[in-house]
Amino acid sequence: MSDFWPGGIRVRIHLLFWLVIGLAVMAGYFVETIALFIIVLIHELGHIAAARELGWEVKEIQLLPFGGVAIMEEAPTADAIDEIVVALAGPFMNIVMIFFSLLFWWLGIWSESWATFFMKSNMMIALFNLLPMWPLDGGRIVQAILTSCIPYRKAAILSFGSSCGFAILLMVIGIWFFHANLTAVAIYLAFSNGQAYKRFPYQFVRFLHKRYQGAPRLDRMEPVRVSSSLSVWEATHRLQKGKYHLFYITGKQGGVLTEENLLYACLVERRQREWISSLL
């Protein structure tokens, strides 16, 4: 990948991006292709603006052959609403660009054909990104909703699995209708979800570390009832984003365990395989 730094934001360009540009030049669609990638870049900048406003760490923007993605590290105290706001900020920028294309056409700055192309392109990119598939914006919204209802680990795995299934369905549709672009994008999304699933164990450990280092959300306390024979590692699978948990351990050796004590035993003392009742 090659990269540059506009406004202090690292933008990484995939090598296959240049292949797409080369093919566009050969086909006579260079200007249109550049316009599409500018739309994608502005879309991603919308995500970054919202993320920075919420205190998230922005790492980079990646321009890929089939679009772009903003790499961000959410704040430890981020909840579902924050994630949904960041996810919707991209499609919102597409709506803004549609408004400006209408304005430029009305002022006579753009021709009707170019304004129509720009509006359709923004609409297509916005609607495609709202599909309920990770790592698209719609998939991030679905995962945010799931994490607000069920434990984070279960929500993430369910999100990756359903997104991969959706991508395979799109691939079958693309092959059936001989649609090369749809097939290629579906293959890429299926591969991305497979890679995300493989990396998730490391992502989950990072989630636990951030949870341990961050300030607890005492305003959103939720009890969790667990068996005394549940392992410390299995108990961490019950953690939900944006909530603080007290573990009520049932059985003869029962009691109440704070989230901090559980994470300390798991991450610092490395007692993952011990029963949770041994921490009392």
XYZ file of N, CA and C in Angstrom:
840
model
N 0.841 -1.208 0.000
C 0.000 0.000 0.000
C 0.875 1.257 0.000
N 0.411 2.306 -0.690
C 1.029 3.618 -0.614
C 0.157 4.486 0.273
N 0.737 5.572 0.839
C -0.059 6.396 1.728
C 0.347 7.859 1.651
N -0.578 8.724 2.095
C -0.306 10.141 2.227
C -1.091 10.651 3.430
N -0.813 11.909 3.840
C -1.333 12.402 5.114
C -2.064 13.741 4.944
N -3.266 13.779 4.374
C -4.008 15.043 4.274
C -4.628 15.424 5.617
N -4.331 16.624 6.104
C -4.930 17.082 7.358
C -4.547 16.242 8.554
N -3.382 15.589 8.494
C -2.938 14.778 9.616
C -3.560 13.406 9.686
N -4.380 13.035 8.704
C -5.022 11.718 8.673
C -4.291 10.843 7.664
N -3.879 9.687 8.084
C -3.178 8.780 7.176
C -4.171 8.115 6.229
N -3.913 8.239 4.947
C -4.736 7.585 3.926
C -3.871 6.562 3.214
N -4.234 5.303 3.344
C -3.486 4.218 2.717
C -4.235 3.764 1.461
N -3.510 3.615 0.378
C -4.102 3.243 -0.906
C -3.634 1.840 -1.275
N -4.591 0.943 -1.444
C -4.288 -0.440 -1.803
C -3.697 -0.508 -3.209
N -2.788 -1.432 -3.413
C -2.150 -1.566 -4.724
C -3.162 -1.838 -5.828
N -4.203 -2.623 -5.521
C -5.216 -2.918 -6.530
C -6.040 -1.685 -6.894
N -6.004 -0.661 -6.035
C -6.685 0.595 -6.357
C -6.126 1.183 -7.651
N -4.796 1.130 -7.789
C -4.161 1.673 -8.990
C -4.512 0.848 -10.220
N -4.747 -0.461 -10.016
C -5.193 -1.306 -11.132
C -6.570 -0.868 -11.620
N -7.455 -0.559 -10.654
C -8.794 -0.079 -11.012
C -8.699 1.238 -11.781
N -7.819 2.129 -11.327
C -7.634 3.408 -12.016
C -7.124 3.172 -13.441
N -6.170 2.255 -13.579
C -5.641 1.943 -14.906
C -6.705 1.408 -15.836
N -7.540 0.501 -15.331
C -8.623 -0.051 -16.140
C -9.634 1.037 -16.505
N -9.874 1.976 -15.569
C -10.810 3.069 -15.843
C -10.289 3.963 -16.957
N -8.978 4.223 -16.941
C -8.376 5.041 -18.001
C -8.536 4.349 -19.351
N -8.270 3.040 -19.387
C -8.381 2.285 -20.624
C -9.816 2.259 -21.140
N -10.778 2.227 -20.224
C -12.190 2.161 -20.620
C -12.792 3.538 -20.884
N -12.028 4.597 -20.588
C -12.533 5.947 -20.830
C -13.409 6.494 -19.718
N -13.282 5.938 -18.480
C -14.086 6.398 -17.349
C -13.213 6.920 -16.213
N -12.110 7.552 -16.560
C -11.166 8.011 -15.534
C -11.808 9.045 -14.605
N -12.435 10.078 -15.173
C -13.018 11.149 -14.356
C -14.113 10.598 -13.449
N -14.967 9.725 -13.980
C -16.047 9.144 -13.188
C -15.504 8.297 -12.045
N -14.437 7.533 -12.322
C -13.845 6.683 -11.289
C -13.221 7.520 -10.177
N -12.508 8.583 -10.557
C -11.929 9.477 -9.559
C -13.027 10.115 -8.716
N -14.136 10.496 -9.360
C -15.256 11.094 -8.623
C -15.819 10.112 -7.598
N -15.918 8.840 -7.982
C -16.439 7.827 -7.057
C -15.535 7.680 -5.836
N -14.221 7.682 -6.055
C -13.316 7.521 -4.927
C -13.276 8.778 -4.062
N -13.510 9.950 -4.644
C -13.626 11.174 -3.847
C -14.874 11.101 -2.965
N -15.966 10.580 -3.536
C -17.195 10.395 -2.753
C -16.941 9.454 -1.587
N -16.234 8.353 -1.864
C -15.913 7.383 -0.814
C -15.057 8.040 0.269
N -14.071 8.850 -0.151
C -13.187 9.510 0.810
C -13.972 10.464 1.704
N -14.873 11.248 1.121
C -15.693 12.169 1.917
C -16.615 11.386 2.850
N -17.147 10.272 2.370
C -17.972 9.377 3.203
C -17.199 8.952 4.447
N -15.952 8.509 4.241
C -15.128 8.045 5.368
C -14.745 9.200 6.290
N -14.538 10.396 5.724
C -14.226 11.555 6.556
C -15.400 11.898 7.475
N -16.617 11.598 7.027
C -17.779 11.782 7.893
C -17.684 10.905 9.126
N -17.293 9.634 8.929
C -17.091 8.736 10.070
C -16.038 9.296 11.018
N -14.940 9.782 10.443
C -13.821 10.258 11.257
C -14.212 11.490 12.059
N -14.950 12.415 11.443
C -15.385 13.618 12.158
C -16.242 13.259 13.368
N -17.183 12.332 13.179
C -18.045 11.915 14.283
C -17.242 11.181 15.353
N -16.311 10.325 14.927
C -15.504 9.561 15.881
C -14.640 10.480 16.737
N -14.010 11.466 16.114
C -13.172 12.403 16.866
C -14.007 13.223 17.852
N -15.211 13.575 17.447
C -16.093 14.337 18.334
C -16.431 13.532 19.592
N -16.492 12.206 19.448
C -16.821 11.325 20.573
C -15.584 10.854 21.329
N -14.412 11.338 20.907
C -13.191 10.987 21.618
C -12.553 9.684 21.198
N -12.934 9.159 20.028
C -12.324 7.928 19.545
C -10.963 8.222 18.929
N -10.112 7.202 18.893
C -8.806 7.311 18.252
C -8.935 6.927 16.778
N -8.584 7.851 15.904
C -8.645 7.609 14.460
C -7.265 7.204 13.972
N -7.173 6.053 13.338
C -5.875 5.543 12.896
C -5.597 5.881 11.439
N -6.515 5.526 10.532
C -6.249 5.766 9.115
C -7.496 5.521 8.291
N -7.431 5.963 7.025
C -8.432 5.622 6.015
C -7.748 4.735 4.991
N -8.392 3.646 4.636
C -7.870 2.757 3.604
C -8.756 2.852 2.368
N -8.152 3.198 1.224
C -8.868 3.186 -0.045
C -8.618 1.844 -0.718
N -9.681 1.087 -0.893
C -9.610 -0.266 -1.425
C -10.165 -0.289 -2.847
N -9.952 -1.371 -3.591
C -10.468 -1.437 -4.968
C -11.974 -1.277 -5.059
N -12.714 -1.661 -3.989
C -14.167 -1.613 -4.036
C -14.753 -0.563 -3.096
N -13.946 0.368 -2.623
C -14.458 1.403 -1.723
C -13.406 1.820 -0.723
N -13.838 2.123 0.499
C -12.906 2.564 1.517
C -13.384 2.160 2.891
N -12.490 2.296 3.872
C -12.841 1.973 5.251
C -12.006 2.845 6.175
N -12.643 3.388 7.216
C -11.956 4.180 8.226
C -11.622 3.264 9.403
N -10.336 3.210 9.754
C -9.881 2.382 10.870
C -9.852 3.251 12.117
N -10.676 2.896 13.097
C -10.798 3.690 14.319
C -10.790 2.783 15.531
N -10.395 3.355 16.658
C -10.411 2.650 17.935
C -11.384 3.390 18.834
N -12.511 2.751 19.119
C -13.540 3.442 19.885
C -13.098 3.692 21.321
N -13.715 4.675 21.956
C -13.425 4.985 23.353
C -13.884 3.832 24.244
N -13.169 3.576 25.360
C -13.544 2.450 26.236
C -14.970 2.531 26.756
N -15.481 3.753 26.928
C -16.832 3.918 27.476
C -17.901 4.060 26.396
N -17.535 3.807 25.140
C -18.497 3.961 24.039
C -19.651 2.987 24.200
N -20.854 3.462 23.898
C -22.021 2.587 23.949
C -22.626 2.464 22.559
N -23.764 1.800 22.475
C -24.378 1.514 21.174
C -24.747 2.783 20.427
N -25.239 3.795 21.142
C -25.647 5.047 20.493
C -24.450 5.704 19.813
N -23.305 5.725 20.496
C -22.092 6.310 19.910
C -21.717 5.592 18.615
N -21.748 4.270 18.638
C -21.381 3.488 17.458
C -22.343 3.730 16.304
N -23.622 3.851 16.602
C -24.615 4.093 15.556
C -24.418 5.487 14.952
N -24.117 6.471 15.800
C -23.880 7.829 15.305
C -22.686 7.851 14.357
N -21.596 7.184 14.740
C -20.403 7.139 13.889
C -20.711 6.412 12.582
N -21.468 5.323 12.657
C -21.802 4.559 11.452
C -22.683 5.363 10.495
N -23.620 6.138 11.029
C -24.539 6.906 10.186
C -23.903 8.184 9.637
N -22.775 8.597 10.208
C -22.125 9.833 9.754
C -21.666 9.727 8.305
N -21.274 8.530 7.857
C -20.853 8.337 6.471
C -21.995 8.533 5.482
N -23.097 7.775 5.606
C -24.246 7.994 4.725
C -24.804 9.414 4.808
N -24.697 10.054 5.982
C -25.152 11.438 6.103
C -24.357 12.349 5.168
N -23.049 12.102 5.032
C -22.238 12.904 4.124
C -22.676 12.697 2.671
N -23.128 11.486 2.344
C -23.653 11.248 0.999
C -24.911 12.083 0.745
N -25.756 12.198 1.768
C -26.963 13.028 1.635
C -26.572 14.488 1.429
N -25.566 14.946 2.178
C -25.090 16.322 2.027
C -24.573 16.557 0.605
N -23.815 15.568 0.071
C -23.278 15.712 -1.283
C -24.391 15.707 -2.335
N -25.452 14.948 -2.105
C -26.602 14.967 -3.012
C -27.232 16.363 -3.016
N -27.363 16.955 -1.837
C -27.921 18.309 -1.743
C -27.066 19.309 -2.526
N -25.739 19.216 -2.374
C -24.866 20.154 -3.072
C -24.868 19.928 -4.583
N -25.015 18.677 -5.002
C -25.090 18.433 -6.443
C -26.350 19.054 -7.037
N -27.466 18.986 -6.303
C -28.692 19.659 -6.747
C -28.501 21.174 -6.787
N -27.807 21.691 -5.765
C -27.563 23.130 -5.708
C -26.683 23.586 -6.875
N -25.617 22.842 -7.173
C -24.722 23.211 -8.268
C -25.432 23.128 -9.622
N -26.323 22.152 -9.751
C -27.103 22.037 -10.992
C -28.056 23.232 -11.126
N -28.715 23.592 -10.012
C -29.653 24.715 -10.027
C -28.936 26.027 -10.334
N -27.686 26.180 -9.850
C -26.911 27.397 -10.093
C -26.248 27.400 -11.469
N -26.335 26.269 -12.173
C -25.735 26.176 -13.498
C -24.253 25.861 -13.489
N -23.720 25.496 -12.307
C -22.296 25.157 -12.214
C -22.036 23.778 -12.821
N -22.957 22.848 -12.583
C -22.841 21.500 -13.136
C -23.929 21.279 -14.180
N -23.612 20.412 -15.130
C -24.618 20.018 -16.120
C -25.595 19.033 -15.493
N -26.737 18.866 -16.142
C -27.740 17.941 -15.609
C -27.211 16.505 -15.567
N -26.471 16.103 -16.614
C -25.960 14.728 -16.666
C -24.945 14.476 -15.562
N -24.056 15.462 -15.306
C -23.045 15.258 -14.264
C -23.685 15.278 -12.874
N -24.646 16.171 -12.663
C -25.341 16.218 -11.375
C -26.104 14.915 -11.127
N -26.728 14.383 -12.176
C -27.450 13.116 -12.050
C -26.496 11.980 -11.709
N -25.337 11.936 -12.383
C -24.328 10.916 -12.083
C -23.863 11.023 -10.635
N -23.608 12.232 -10.178
C -23.109 12.449 -8.820
C -24.157 12.051 -7.786
N -25.425 12.388 -8.032
C -26.491 12.038 -7.095
C -26.710 10.526 -7.049
N -26.741 9.893 -8.218
C -26.939 8.444 -8.249
C -25.782 7.716 -7.575
N -24.563 8.196 -7.786
C -23.390 7.564 -7.179
C -23.449 7.656 -5.657
N -23.819 8.837 -5.147
C -23.935 9.001 -3.698
C -25.041 8.127 -3.124
N -26.162 8.065 -3.824
C -27.267 7.229 -3.359
C -26.859 5.760 -3.341
N -26.165 5.310 -4.388
C -25.730 3.924 -4.470
C -24.763 3.582 -3.340
N -23.796 4.472 -3.095
C -22.797 4.222 -2.052
C -23.445 4.227 -0.667
N -24.367 5.158 -0.439
C -25.043 5.235 0.863
C -25.886 3.983 1.118
N -26.681 3.577 0.122
C -27.542 2.404 0.301
C -26.740 1.126 0.431
N -25.654 1.008 -0.364
C -24.819 -0.192 -0.263
C -24.194 -0.289 1.125
N -23.714 0.840 1.661
C -23.078 0.818 2.978
C -24.066 0.533 4.098
N -25.342 0.730 3.852
C -26.347 0.461 4.880
C -26.825 -0.989 4.870
N -26.273 -1.812 3.977
C -26.590 -3.246 4.027
C -26.122 -3.814 5.365
N -26.888 -4.724 5.974
C -26.551 -5.230 7.318
C -25.414 -6.258 7.296
N -24.247 -5.820 6.826
C -23.099 -6.717 6.703
C -21.850 -6.020 7.241
N -21.153 -6.691 8.128
C -19.871 -6.185 8.606
C -18.846 -6.309 7.478
N -17.956 -5.320 7.245
C -17.730 -4.102 8.026
C -18.449 -2.878 7.467
N -19.521 -3.066 6.695
C -20.290 -1.938 6.185
C -20.995 -1.223 7.337
N -21.448 -0.003 7.074
C -22.084 0.795 8.123
C -23.314 0.100 8.691
N -24.105 -0.518 7.820
C -25.287 -1.236 8.293
C -24.915 -2.384 9.213
N -23.830 -3.085 8.892
C -23.362 -4.175 9.752
C -22.890 -3.670 11.100
N -22.259 -2.500 11.128
C -21.814 -1.906 12.391
C -23.009 -1.487 13.248
N -24.053 -1.000 12.582
C -25.265 -0.622 13.316
C -25.915 -1.867 13.928
N -26.007 -2.938 13.122
C -26.585 -4.192 13.625
C -25.776 -4.706 14.812
N -24.438 -4.682 14.689
C -23.604 -5.168 15.790
C -23.768 -4.292 17.038
N -23.897 -2.972 16.835
C -24.095 -2.077 17.980
C -25.404 -2.395 18.700
N -26.469 -2.651 17.928
C -27.763 -2.989 18.531
C -27.664 -4.316 19.278
N -26.984 -5.279 18.676
C -26.835 -6.577 19.325
C -26.052 -6.464 20.629
N -24.966 -5.677 20.613
C -24.148 -5.562 21.826
C -24.883 -4.855 22.953
N -25.917 -4.091 22.625
C -26.699 -3.441 23.674
C -27.701 -4.396 24.305
N -27.913 -5.540 23.651
C -28.914 -6.504 24.134
C -28.304 -7.777 24.686
N -27.190 -8.209 24.110
C -26.552 -9.465 24.503
C -25.066 -9.226 24.731
N -24.350 -10.166 25.364
C -22.920 -9.982 25.614
C -22.126 -9.687 24.347
N -21.055 -8.918 24.521
C -20.259 -8.444 23.390
C -19.722 -9.583 22.542
N -19.159 -10.607 23.168
C -18.554 -11.703 22.407
C -19.598 -12.416 21.551
N -20.746 -12.700 22.122
C -21.805 -13.388 21.390
C -22.324 -12.524 20.250
N -22.465 -11.220 20.504
C -22.962 -10.305 19.474
C -22.004 -10.213 18.300
N -20.699 -10.127 18.588
C -19.711 -9.998 17.518
C -19.668 -11.253 16.655
N -19.649 -12.423 17.286
C -19.592 -13.674 16.530
C -20.854 -13.852 15.694
N -22.003 -13.516 16.258
C -23.262 -13.599 15.512
C -23.248 -12.645 14.328
N -22.684 -11.453 14.529
C -22.602 -10.460 13.460
C -21.711 -10.941 12.326
N -20.530 -11.486 12.652
C -19.622 -11.975 11.624
C -20.234 -13.138 10.852
N -20.892 -14.039 11.568
C -21.494 -15.200 10.917
C -22.620 -14.825 9.969
N -23.528 -13.945 10.425
C -24.642 -13.542 9.574
C -24.155 -12.725 8.382
N -23.121 -11.890 8.595
C -22.573 -11.086 7.495
C -21.924 -11.973 6.444
N -21.214 -12.997 6.888
C -20.583 -13.924 5.951
C -21.647 -14.666 5.140
N -22.738 -15.076 5.806
C -23.825 -15.746 5.099
C -24.489 -14.833 4.080
N -24.666 -13.571 4.445
C -25.256 -12.584 3.536
C -24.339 -12.368 2.335
N -23.021 -12.315 2.590
C -22.060 -12.119 1.505
C -22.084 -13.295 0.528
N -22.204 -14.501 1.055
C -22.283 -15.687 0.192
C -23.547 -15.633 -0.658
N -24.664 -15.163 -0.057
C -25.914 -15.017 -0.806
C -25.741 -14.013 -1.947
N -25.088 -12.885 -1.665
C -24.838 -11.893 -2.712
C -23.944 -12.454 -3.811
N -22.969 -13.270 -3.408
C -22.074 -13.873 -4.389
C -22.840 -14.809 -5.324
N -23.751 -15.599 -4.767
C -24.572 -16.497 -5.577
C -25.437 -15.694 -6.545
N -26.025 -14.590 -6.051
C -26.843 -13.727 -6.925
C -25.991 -13.132 -8.036
N -24.783 -12.681 -7.674
C -23.889 -12.102 -8.669
C -23.493 -13.094 -9.745
N -23.205 -14.330 -9.335
C -22.833 -15.368 -10.303
C -24.043 -15.725 -11.185
N -25.225 -15.810 -10.554
C -26.438 -16.197 -11.283
C -26.767 -15.186 -12.393
N -26.577 -13.898 -12.073
C -26.903 -12.848 -13.044
C -25.670 -12.339 -13.796
N -24.557 -13.057 -13.677
C -23.311 -12.703 -14.381
C -22.900 -11.258 -14.083
N -23.027 -10.856 -12.820
C -22.672 -9.492 -12.400
C -21.296 -9.555 -11.735
N -20.263 -9.187 -12.496
C -18.886 -9.338 -12.028
C -18.594 -8.470 -10.808
N -19.068 -7.212 -10.815
C -18.784 -6.306 -9.704
C -19.401 -6.808 -8.398
N -20.675 -7.214 -8.461
C -21.358 -7.713 -7.270
C -20.674 -8.967 -6.748
N -20.279 -9.848 -7.656
C -19.599 -11.076 -7.247
C -18.272 -10.774 -6.568
N -17.500 -9.849 -7.136
C -16.188 -9.498 -6.573
C -16.340 -8.862 -5.197
N -17.299 -7.949 -5.056
C -17.520 -7.291 -3.763
C -17.988 -8.303 -2.723
N -18.868 -9.229 -3.121
C -19.363 -10.252 -2.196
C -18.227 -11.153 -1.721
N -17.336 -11.529 -2.628
C -16.181 -12.356 -2.247
C -15.305 -11.601 -1.256
N -15.070 -10.319 -1.527
C -14.250 -9.500 -0.632
C -14.886 -9.404 0.763
N -16.217 -9.191 0.826
C -16.898 -9.070 2.110
C -16.889 -10.397 2.877
N -17.074 -11.504 2.165
C -17.010 -12.810 2.813
C -15.615 -13.058 3.383
N -14.584 -12.704 2.614
C -13.208 -12.858 3.075
C -12.944 -11.966 4.287
N -13.452 -10.725 4.253
C -13.249 -9.783 5.359
C -13.875 -10.303 6.651
N -15.066 -10.876 6.546
C -15.718 -11.411 7.736
C -15.009 -12.651 8.258
N -14.489 -13.474 7.339
C -13.710 -14.632 7.769
C -12.462 -14.205 8.516
N -11.785 -13.174 8.011
C -10.587 -12.657 8.673
C -10.938 -12.023 10.018
N -12.067 -11.306 10.068
C -12.490 -10.680 11.320
C -12.787 -11.735 12.378
N -13.386 -12.839 11.954
C -13.683 -13.927 12.889
C -12.392 -14.560 13.416
N -11.409 -14.727 12.546
C -10.136 -15.309 12.967
C -9.392 -14.390 13.932
N -9.517 -13.065 13.722
C -8.817 -12.107 14.590
C -9.578 -11.799 15.871
N -10.828 -12.258 15.967
C -11.659 -11.841 17.086
C -11.098 -12.238 18.457
N -10.480 -13.409 18.642
C -9.915 -13.707 19.969
C -8.976 -12.615 20.471
N -8.151 -12.054 19.588
C -7.252 -10.972 19.975
C -8.044 -9.688 20.232
N -9.069 -9.456 19.423
C -9.921 -8.285 19.611
C -10.655 -8.365 20.943
N -11.081 -9.566 21.316
C -11.808 -9.729 22.574
C -10.895 -9.471 23.776
N -9.660 -9.960 23.698
C -8.705 -9.706 24.780
C -8.426 -8.214 24.903
N -8.319 -7.521 23.752
C -8.120 -6.076 23.770
C -9.332 -5.381 24.401
N -10.514 -5.884 24.112
C -11.737 -5.359 24.718
C -11.692 -5.506 26.239
N -11.226 -6.661 26.718
C -11.132 -6.887 28.161
C -10.121 -5.951 28.808
N -8.980 -5.739 28.134
C -7.965 -4.837 28.682
C -8.491 -3.403 28.777
N -9.186 -2.954 27.739
C -9.760 -1.607 27.766
C -10.816 -1.497 28.862
N -11.554 -2.572 29.016
C -12.588 -2.593 30.049
C -11.950 -2.484 31.431
N -10.839 -3.168 31.621
C -10.158 -3.160 32.915
C -9.514 -1.806 33.206
N -8.984 -1.165 32.159
C -8.277 0.106 32.337
C -9.216 1.303 32.379
N -10.414 1.163 31.813
C -11.335 2.292 31.729
C -12.159 2.457 32.992
N -12.784 3.621 33.091
C -13.654 3.902 34.236
C -14.955 3.122 34.107
N -15.433 2.488 35.174
C -16.672 1.695 35.094
C -17.893 2.570 34.890
N -18.873 2.039 34.153
C -20.130 2.752 33.904
C -21.102 2.443 35.045
N -20.904 3.083 36.184
C -21.735 2.804 37.346
C -23.177 3.263 37.152
N -23.389 4.138 36.142
C -24.747 4.595 35.866
C -25.549 3.549 35.108
N -24.873 2.526 34.619
C -25.552 1.458 33.878
C -25.169 0.100 34.462
N -25.507 -0.085 35.693
C -25.154 -1.315 36.391
C -26.180 -2.401 36.100
N -25.687 -3.594 35.809
C -26.585 -4.710 35.525
C -26.041 -5.982 36.172
N -26.851 -6.646 36.989
C -26.380 -7.888 37.624
C -26.356 -9.051 36.640
N -25.434 -9.972 36.868
C -25.340 -11.182 36.048
C -25.278 -12.374 36.996
N -26.192 -13.297 36.846
C -26.204 -14.497 37.684
C -25.431 -15.610 36.976
N -24.463 -16.185 37.687
C -23.644 -17.253 37.116
C -23.494 -18.375 38.123
N -23.188 -19.555 37.606
C -22.957 -20.716 38.462
C -21.582 -20.628 39.113
N -21.454 -21.169 40.309
C -20.169 -21.141 41.014
C -19.105 -21.957 40.302
N -19.521 -22.888 39.421
C -18.563 -23.726 38.703
C -18.173 -23.143 37.347
N -18.663 -21.942 37.038
C -18.291 -21.294 35.784
C -16.845 -20.809 35.891
N -16.078 -20.983 34.821
C -14.686 -20.544 34.854
C -14.611 -19.021 34.739
N -13.476 -18.483 35.175
C -13.260 -17.038 35.087
C -13.329 -16.577 33.631
N -12.714 -17.351 32.726
C -12.714 -16.991 31.309
C -14.117 -17.008 30.731
N -14.912 -18.014 31.097
C -16.286 -18.085 30.605
C -17.135 -16.932 31.148
N -16.814 -16.493 32.358
C -17.567 -15.386 32.938
C -17.333 -14.089 32.172
N -16.122 -13.910 31.607
C -15.861 -12.698 30.824
C -16.705 -12.650 29.558
N -17.202 -13.801 29.112
C -18.042 -13.854 27.924
C -19.426 -13.241 28.180
N -19.733 -12.961 29.438
C -21.037 -12.387 29.776
C -21.017 -10.855 29.776
N -19.869 -10.242 29.542
C -19.756 -8.788 29.605
C -20.446 -8.125 28.413
N -21.177 -7.054 28.701
C -21.830 -6.272 27.658
C -21.191 -4.894 27.558
N -21.173 -4.355 26.348
C -20.658 -3.001 26.151
C -21.569 -1.979 26.821
N -20.941 -0.929 27.352
C -21.708 0.181 27.901
C -22.408 -0.113 29.212
N -22.133 -1.279 29.832
C -22.774 -1.629 31.095
C -21.717 -2.104 32.091
N -22.021 -1.898 33.354
C -21.145 -2.373 34.430
C -21.850 -3.537 35.119
N -21.098 -4.619 35.371
C -21.716 -5.840 35.889
C -21.239 -6.185 37.298
N -22.195 -6.612 38.094
C -21.908 -7.310 39.344
C -22.302 -8.761 39.139
N -21.391 -9.677 39.440
C -21.635 -11.107 39.227
C -22.163 -11.729 40.513
N -23.409 -12.180 40.433
C -24.031 -12.874 41.563
C -23.826 -14.375 41.367
N -22.967 -14.941 42.194
C -22.577 -16.341 42.053
C -23.514 -17.193 42.901
N -24.190 -18.131 42.246
C -25.164 -18.978 42.926
C -24.492 -20.232 43.473
N -25.195 -20.955 44.338
C -24.659 -22.187 44.896
C -24.183 -22.001 46.327
N -23.648 -23.083 46.911
C -23.203 -23.043 48.304
C -22.045 -22.077 48.513
N -21.195 -21.945 47.504
C -20.043 -21.049 47.624
C -20.330 -19.719 46.926
N -21.590 -19.300 46.998
C -22.007 -18.107 46.286
C -21.607 -16.818 46.955
N -21.846 -15.723 46.231
C -21.512 -14.400 46.735
C -21.604 -13.397 45.600
N -21.056 -12.226 45.819
C -21.085 -11.151 44.815
C -19.645 -10.785 44.453
N -19.395 -10.698 43.146
C -18.060 -10.378 42.646
C -18.152 -9.176 41.711
N -17.270 -8.216 41.892
C -17.281 -7.047 41.022
C -16.598 -7.362 39.697
N -16.920 -6.565 38.702
C -16.309 -6.725 37.379
C -14.799 -6.516 37.439
N -14.355 -5.532 38.242
C -12.913 -5.268 38.353
C -12.158 -6.478 38.875
N -12.722 -7.150 39.891
C -12.057 -8.326 40.460
C -11.987 -9.465 39.455
N -13.041 -9.611 38.681
C -13.049 -10.657 37.653
C -11.960 -10.392 36.612
N -11.884 -9.150 36.117
C -10.902 -8.823 35.089
C -9.479 -8.870 35.646
N -9.306 -8.496 36.896
C -7.977 -8.572 37.513
C -7.499 -10.023 37.581
N -8.406 -10.912 37.971
C -8.048 -12.327 38.047
C -7.752 -12.900 36.668
N -8.479 -12.439 35.669
C -8.309 -12.970 34.317
C -7.058 -12.429 33.642
N -6.849 -11.115 33.714
C -5.792 -10.471 32.931
C -4.474 -10.346 33.671
N -4.516 -10.138 34.982
C -3.301 -9.918 35.764
C -2.827 -11.205 36.429
N -3.728 -11.868 37.139
C -3.352 -13.105 37.847
C -3.398 -14.333 36.949
N -4.003 -14.194 35.759
C -4.102 -15.280 34.782
C -4.730 -16.552 35.394
N -5.856 -16.359 35.992
C -6.590 -17.473 36.612
C -7.820 -17.829 35.775
N -7.632 -17.795 34.451
C -8.773 -17.960 33.557
C -9.507 -19.287 33.744
N -8.787 -20.358 34.065
C -9.407 -21.688 34.128
C -10.022 -21.997 35.489
N -9.778 -21.168 36.474
C -10.323 -21.435 37.805
C -11.811 -21.101 37.855
N -12.506 -21.734 38.807
C -13.904 -21.435 38.988
C -14.060 -20.003 39.504
N -15.114 -19.360 39.119
C -15.334 -17.981 39.533
C -15.543 -17.891 41.044
N -16.054 -18.953 41.659
C -16.271 -18.951 43.121
C -14.949 -18.881 43.884
N -13.834 -19.275 43.249
C -12.535 -19.222 43.928
C -12.053 -17.791 44.117
N -12.683 -16.825 43.458
C -12.274 -15.440 43.597
C -12.921 -14.752 44.783
N -13.884 -15.415 45.411
C -14.584 -14.793 46.538
C -13.732 -14.843 47.811
